[in-house]
mmCIF file of C-alpha atoms in Angstrom:
data_model
loop_
_atom_site.group_PDB
_atom_site.id
_atom_site.type_symbol
_atom_site.label_atom_id
_atom_site.label_comp_id
_atom_site.label_asym_id
_atom_site.label_seq_id
_atom_site.Cartn_x
_atom_site.Cartn_y
_atom_site.Cartn_z
ATOM 1 C CA MET A 587 -17.909 39.043 37.461
ATOM 2 C CA ALA A 588 -18.731 40.022 33.885
ATOM 3 C CA GLU A 589 -22.255 41.175 33.016
ATOM 4 C CA LEU A 590 -22.984 40.483 29.366
ATOM 5 C CA ALA A 591 -25.851 41.671 27.173
ATOM 6 C CA PHE A 592 -26.432 40.303 23.678
ATOM 7 C CA GLY A 593 -28.235 41.990 20.819
ATOM 8 C CA CYS A 594 -28.879 41.201 17.189
ATOM 9 C CA THR A 595 -28.487 44.411 15.212
ATOM 10 C CA GLY A 596 -29.581 42.928 11.888
ATOM 11 C CA ALA A 597 -30.096 39.844 9.792
ATOM 12 C CA HIS A 598 -30.440 39.235 6.089
ATOM 13 C CA SER A 599 -30.081 36.447 3.584
ATOM 14 C CA ALA A 600 -26.750 36.252 1.802
ATOM 15 C CA ARG A 601 -27.328 37.604 -1.674
ATOM 16 C CA TYR A 602 -24.695 35.647 -3.607
ATOM 17 C CA ALA A 603 -24.389 32.469 -1.544
ATOM 18 C CA ALA A 604 -24.466 29.106 -3.293
ATOM 19 C CA THR A 605 -27.096 27.897 -0.814
ATOM 20 C CA PRO A 606 -29.587 29.896 1.262
ATOM 21 C CA THR A 607 -27.597 31.480 4.083
ATOM 22 C CA LEU A 608 -28.650 33.753 6.937
ATOM 23 C CA ASN A 609 -26.115 36.427 7.933
ATOM 24 C CA PHE A 610 -26.635 38.165 11.247
ATOM 25 C CA ALA A 611 -24.819 40.895 13.167
ATOM 26 C CA LEU A 612 -24.424 40.483 16.919
ATOM 27 C CA GLN A 613 -23.481 43.117 19.460
ATOM 28 C CA ILE A 614 -22.129 42.024 22.851
ATOM 29 C CA THR A 615 -21.666 44.479 25.696
ATOM 30 C CA GLU A 616 -19.962 44.014 29.057
ATOM 31 C CA SER A 617 -21.111 46.590 31.629
ATOM 32 C CA THR A 618 -18.766 46.112 34.622
ATOM 33 C CA GLY A 619 -15.431 46.899 32.931
ATOM 34 C CA VAL A 620 -14.136 43.320 33.177
ATOM 35 C CA ARG A 621 -11.881 42.349 30.271
ATOM 36 C CA ILE A 622 -13.358 39.438 28.296
ATOM 37 C CA HIS A 623 -10.612 37.213 26.919
ATOM 38 C CA SER A 624 -12.925 35.172 24.724
ATOM 39 C CA ILE A 625 -16.367 33.615 24.482
ATOM 40 C CA ALA A 626 -17.206 30.247 22.991
ATOM 41 C CA LEU A 627 -20.684 31.335 21.909
ATOM 42 C CA ARG A 628 -23.511 29.086 20.772
ATOM 43 C CA CYS A 629 -26.679 30.477 19.231
ATOM 44 C CA GLN A 630 -29.820 28.455 18.637
ATOM 45 C CA ILE A 631 -32.035 30.114 16.028
ATOM 46 C CA ARG A 632 -35.730 29.250 16.053
ATOM 47 C CA ILE A 633 -38.563 30.432 13.858
ATOM 48 C CA GLU A 634 -41.623 31.619 15.793
ATOM 49 C CA PRO A 635 -44.332 31.138 13.141
ATOM 50 C CA HIS A 636 -47.225 32.267 15.372
ATOM 51 C CA ARG A 637 -45.840 35.832 15.310
ATOM 52 C CA ARG A 638 -46.490 36.352 11.584
ATOM 53 C CA ARG A 639 -49.553 36.749 9.330
ATOM 54 C CA TYR A 640 -50.060 34.440 6.342
ATOM 55 C CA SER A 641 -51.809 34.798 2.996
ATOM 56 C CA ALA A 642 -54.349 32.171 1.917
ATOM 57 C CA ASP A 643 -51.786 30.614 -0.463
ATOM 58 C CA GLU A 644 -49.165 30.426 2.293
ATOM 59 C CA ALA A 645 -51.706 28.869 4.689
ATOM 60 C CA ARG A 646 -52.510 26.222 2.083
ATOM 61 C CA ARG A 647 -48.814 25.394 1.590
ATOM 62 C CA LEU A 648 -48.220 25.231 5.371
ATOM 63 C CA ASN A 649 -51.140 22.854 5.945
ATOM 64 C CA ASP A 650 -48.925 19.723 6.020
ATOM 65 C CA LEU A 651 -46.714 21.365 8.663
ATOM 66 C CA PHE A 652 -49.302 22.908 11.010
ATOM 67 C CA GLY A 653 -52.613 21.371 9.944
ATOM 68 C CA ASP A 654 -55.824 23.259 9.255
ATOM 69 C CA THR A 655 -55.735 26.989 10.042
ATOM 70 C CA SER A 656 -58.520 26.560 12.589
ATOM 71 C CA ARG A 657 -56.036 24.571 14.731
ATOM 72 C CA TRP A 658 -52.994 26.831 14.305
ATOM 73 C CA ALA A 659 -53.345 28.294 17.809
ATOM 74 C CA GLU A 660 -52.569 24.801 19.132
ATOM 75 C CA THR A 661 -50.302 23.393 16.422
ATOM 76 C CA MET A 662 -48.114 26.333 15.397
ATOM 77 C CA LYS A 663 -45.048 25.846 17.617
ATOM 78 C CA PRO A 664 -41.473 27.203 17.252
ATOM 79 C CA VAL A 665 -39.398 25.505 14.559
ATOM 80 C CA GLN A 666 -35.641 24.933 14.877
ATOM 81 C CA LEU A 667 -33.756 26.730 12.093
ATOM 82 C CA ALA A 668 -30.093 26.315 13.053
ATOM 83 C CA MET A 669 -27.391 26.025 15.699
ATOM 84 C CA VAL A 670 -24.428 28.326 15.204
ATOM 85 C CA SER A 671 -21.111 28.364 17.076
ATOM 86 C CA VAL A 672 -18.856 31.405 17.029
ATOM 87 C CA MET A 673 -15.597 32.173 18.838
ATOM 88 C CA VAL A 674 -15.721 35.751 20.059
ATOM 89 C CA PRO A 675 -12.269 37.353 20.443
ATOM 90 C CA GLY A 676 -11.301 39.348 23.516
ATOM 91 C CA PHE A 677 -12.845 42.752 24.179
ATOM 92 C CA THR A 678 -13.623 45.339 26.835
ATOM 93 C CA SER A 679 -17.016 47.020 26.980
ATOM 94 C CA LEU A 680 -18.381 46.335 23.456
ATOM 95 C CA THR A 681 -17.790 44.141 20.436
ATOM 96 C CA GLU A 682 -19.647 43.372 17.239
ATOM 97 C CA ILE A 683 -19.327 40.105 15.373
ATOM 98 C CA ASP A 684 -20.898 38.545 12.308
ATOM 99 C CA GLY A 685 -22.523 35.137 12.300
ATOM 100 C CA ARG A 686 -23.511 32.978 9.378
ATOM 101 C CA SER A 687 -25.915 30.080 9.245
ATOM 102 C CA PRO A 688 -26.886 27.944 6.266
ATOM 103 C CA ALA A 689 -30.649 27.476 5.949
ATOM 104 C CA PRO A 690 -31.854 23.932 5.242
ATOM 105 C CA THR A 691 -33.221 23.417 1.746
ATOM 106 C CA THR A 692 -34.414 19.836 1.787
ATOM 107 C CA SER A 693 -38.047 19.233 2.696
ATOM 108 C CA ARG A 694 -37.031 16.646 5.349
ATOM 109 C CA PHE A 695 -36.615 19.549 7.758
ATOM 110 C CA ALA A 696 -39.617 21.421 9.168
ATOM 111 C CA SER A 697 -37.741 24.733 8.871
ATOM 112 C CA ALA A 698 -37.146 24.174 5.145
ATOM 113 C CA ARG A 699 -40.801 23.250 4.607
ATOM 114 C CA TYR A 700 -41.804 26.399 6.482
ATOM 115 C CA LEU A 701 -39.509 28.652 4.410
ATOM 116 C CA GLN A 702 -40.670 26.990 1.175
ATOM 117 C CA GLY A 703 -44.272 27.685 2.119
ATOM 118 C CA LEU A 704 -43.745 31.445 2.349
ATOM 119 C CA ASP A 705 -44.007 33.873 -0.524
ATOM 120 C CA ASP A 706 -41.497 36.319 1.003
ATOM 121 C CA GLY A 707 -41.186 38.769 3.856
ATOM 122 C CA THR A 708 -40.483 38.842 7.547
ATOM 123 C CA ILE A 709 -39.518 35.709 9.440
ATOM 124 C CA PRO A 710 -39.958 36.043 13.222
ATOM 125 C CA LEU A 711 -36.853 34.642 14.891
ATOM 126 C CA LEU A 712 -35.941 33.704 18.443
ATOM 127 C CA LEU A 713 -32.222 33.663 19.247
ATOM 128 C CA LEU A 714 -31.117 31.691 22.294
ATOM 129 C CA PHE A 715 -27.505 32.329 23.310
ATOM 130 C CA SER A 716 -25.351 30.225 25.562
ATOM 131 C CA GLY A 717 -21.657 29.755 25.870
ATOM 132 C CA THR A 718 -18.528 29.759 27.924
ATOM 133 C CA VAL A 719 -17.092 33.116 28.980
ATOM 134 C CA PHE A 720 -13.372 33.385 29.750
ATOM 135 C CA THR A 721 -12.183 36.319 31.895
ATOM 136 C CA ALA A 722 -9.026 37.001 33.904
ATOM 137 C CA SER A 723 -8.485 38.537 37.305
ATOM 138 C CA GLY A 724 -4.869 38.891 38.313
ATOM 139 C CA GLU A 725 -3.083 35.665 37.438
ATOM 140 C CA ALA A 726 -6.208 33.494 37.501
ATOM 141 C CA PHE A 727 -8.751 32.766 34.796
ATOM 142 C CA SER A 728 -12.458 32.618 35.426
ATOM 143 C CA VAL A 729 -14.813 30.470 33.359
ATOM 144 C CA ARG A 730 -18.608 30.454 33.450
ATOM 145 C CA ALA A 731 -21.647 29.454 31.405
ATOM 146 C CA ASP A 732 -23.959 32.272 30.314
ATOM 147 C CA PRO A 733 -27.480 31.582 28.945
ATOM 148 C CA VAL A 734 -29.340 34.519 27.360
ATOM 149 C CA GLU A 735 -32.553 34.790 25.324
ATOM 150 C CA LEU A 736 -33.294 37.386 22.650
ATOM 151 C CA ARG A 737 -36.593 37.598 20.786
ATOM 152 C CA GLY A 738 -37.096 39.772 17.780
ATOM 153 C CA LEU A 739 -38.685 40.291 14.410
ATOM 154 C CA LEU A 740 -35.894 40.624 11.922
ATOM 155 C CA PRO A 741 -37.598 42.082 8.843
ATOM 156 C CA ASP A 742 -34.836 41.506 6.300
ATOM 157 C CA ALA A 743 -34.117 37.960 7.433
ATOM 158 C CA GLY A 744 -36.842 36.502 5.230
ATOM 159 C CA ARG A 745 -35.897 38.236 2.035
ATOM 160 C CA GLY A 746 -34.235 35.673 -0.157
ATOM 161 C CA LEU A 747 -34.785 32.759 2.254
ATOM 162 C CA ALA A 748 -38.547 32.470 1.934
ATOM 163 C CA GLY A 749 -39.665 30.362 -0.984
ATOM 164 C CA ARG A 750 -36.159 28.992 -1.715
ATOM 165 C CA GLY A 751 -35.184 25.373 -2.114
ATOM 166 C CA GLU A 752 -37.323 22.441 -3.116
ATOM 167 C CA ARG A 753 -41.030 23.146 -3.549
ATOM 168 C CA PRO A 754 -43.392 20.518 -2.161
ATOM 169 C CA LEU A 755 -45.284 18.566 -4.770
ATOM 170 C CA PRO A 756 -48.817 19.837 -5.446
ATOM 171 C CA ARG A 757 -51.535 17.837 -3.710
#
């Protein structure tokens, strides 16, 4: 049975994209020597806003999303940024793939309102992986689901995403 480990080796905003886009590099390792024929990989990307510091201006702009700063310990919950699906081609031992996710720009979405409220900088992300892993043993195929969680601060992810899109109207 395959033993997979997932890692995000970097993330950054696409510099010349028509809309705000997050590019990320994933590394997948298989430690038992089993040949992976393919993976139908899904990645849920969440923002973990409680893992970042905010300036007074940012706190003011995020008030409609999280309420008064005195309540942030209770109200600042993870915010869904995107769901990404990627087909991973066959490999043995190690592979690296690139993923791409458009960032929402309309203020209907909490993630867009969050990004618009930031001046710039680091966005703390949580990546939740799941998918279907296809392997072969002899003449038979094996299929299994594989949930994995990866938490990390991706310092370059916020550059170019923060502050983009529609600005909320002044109050």
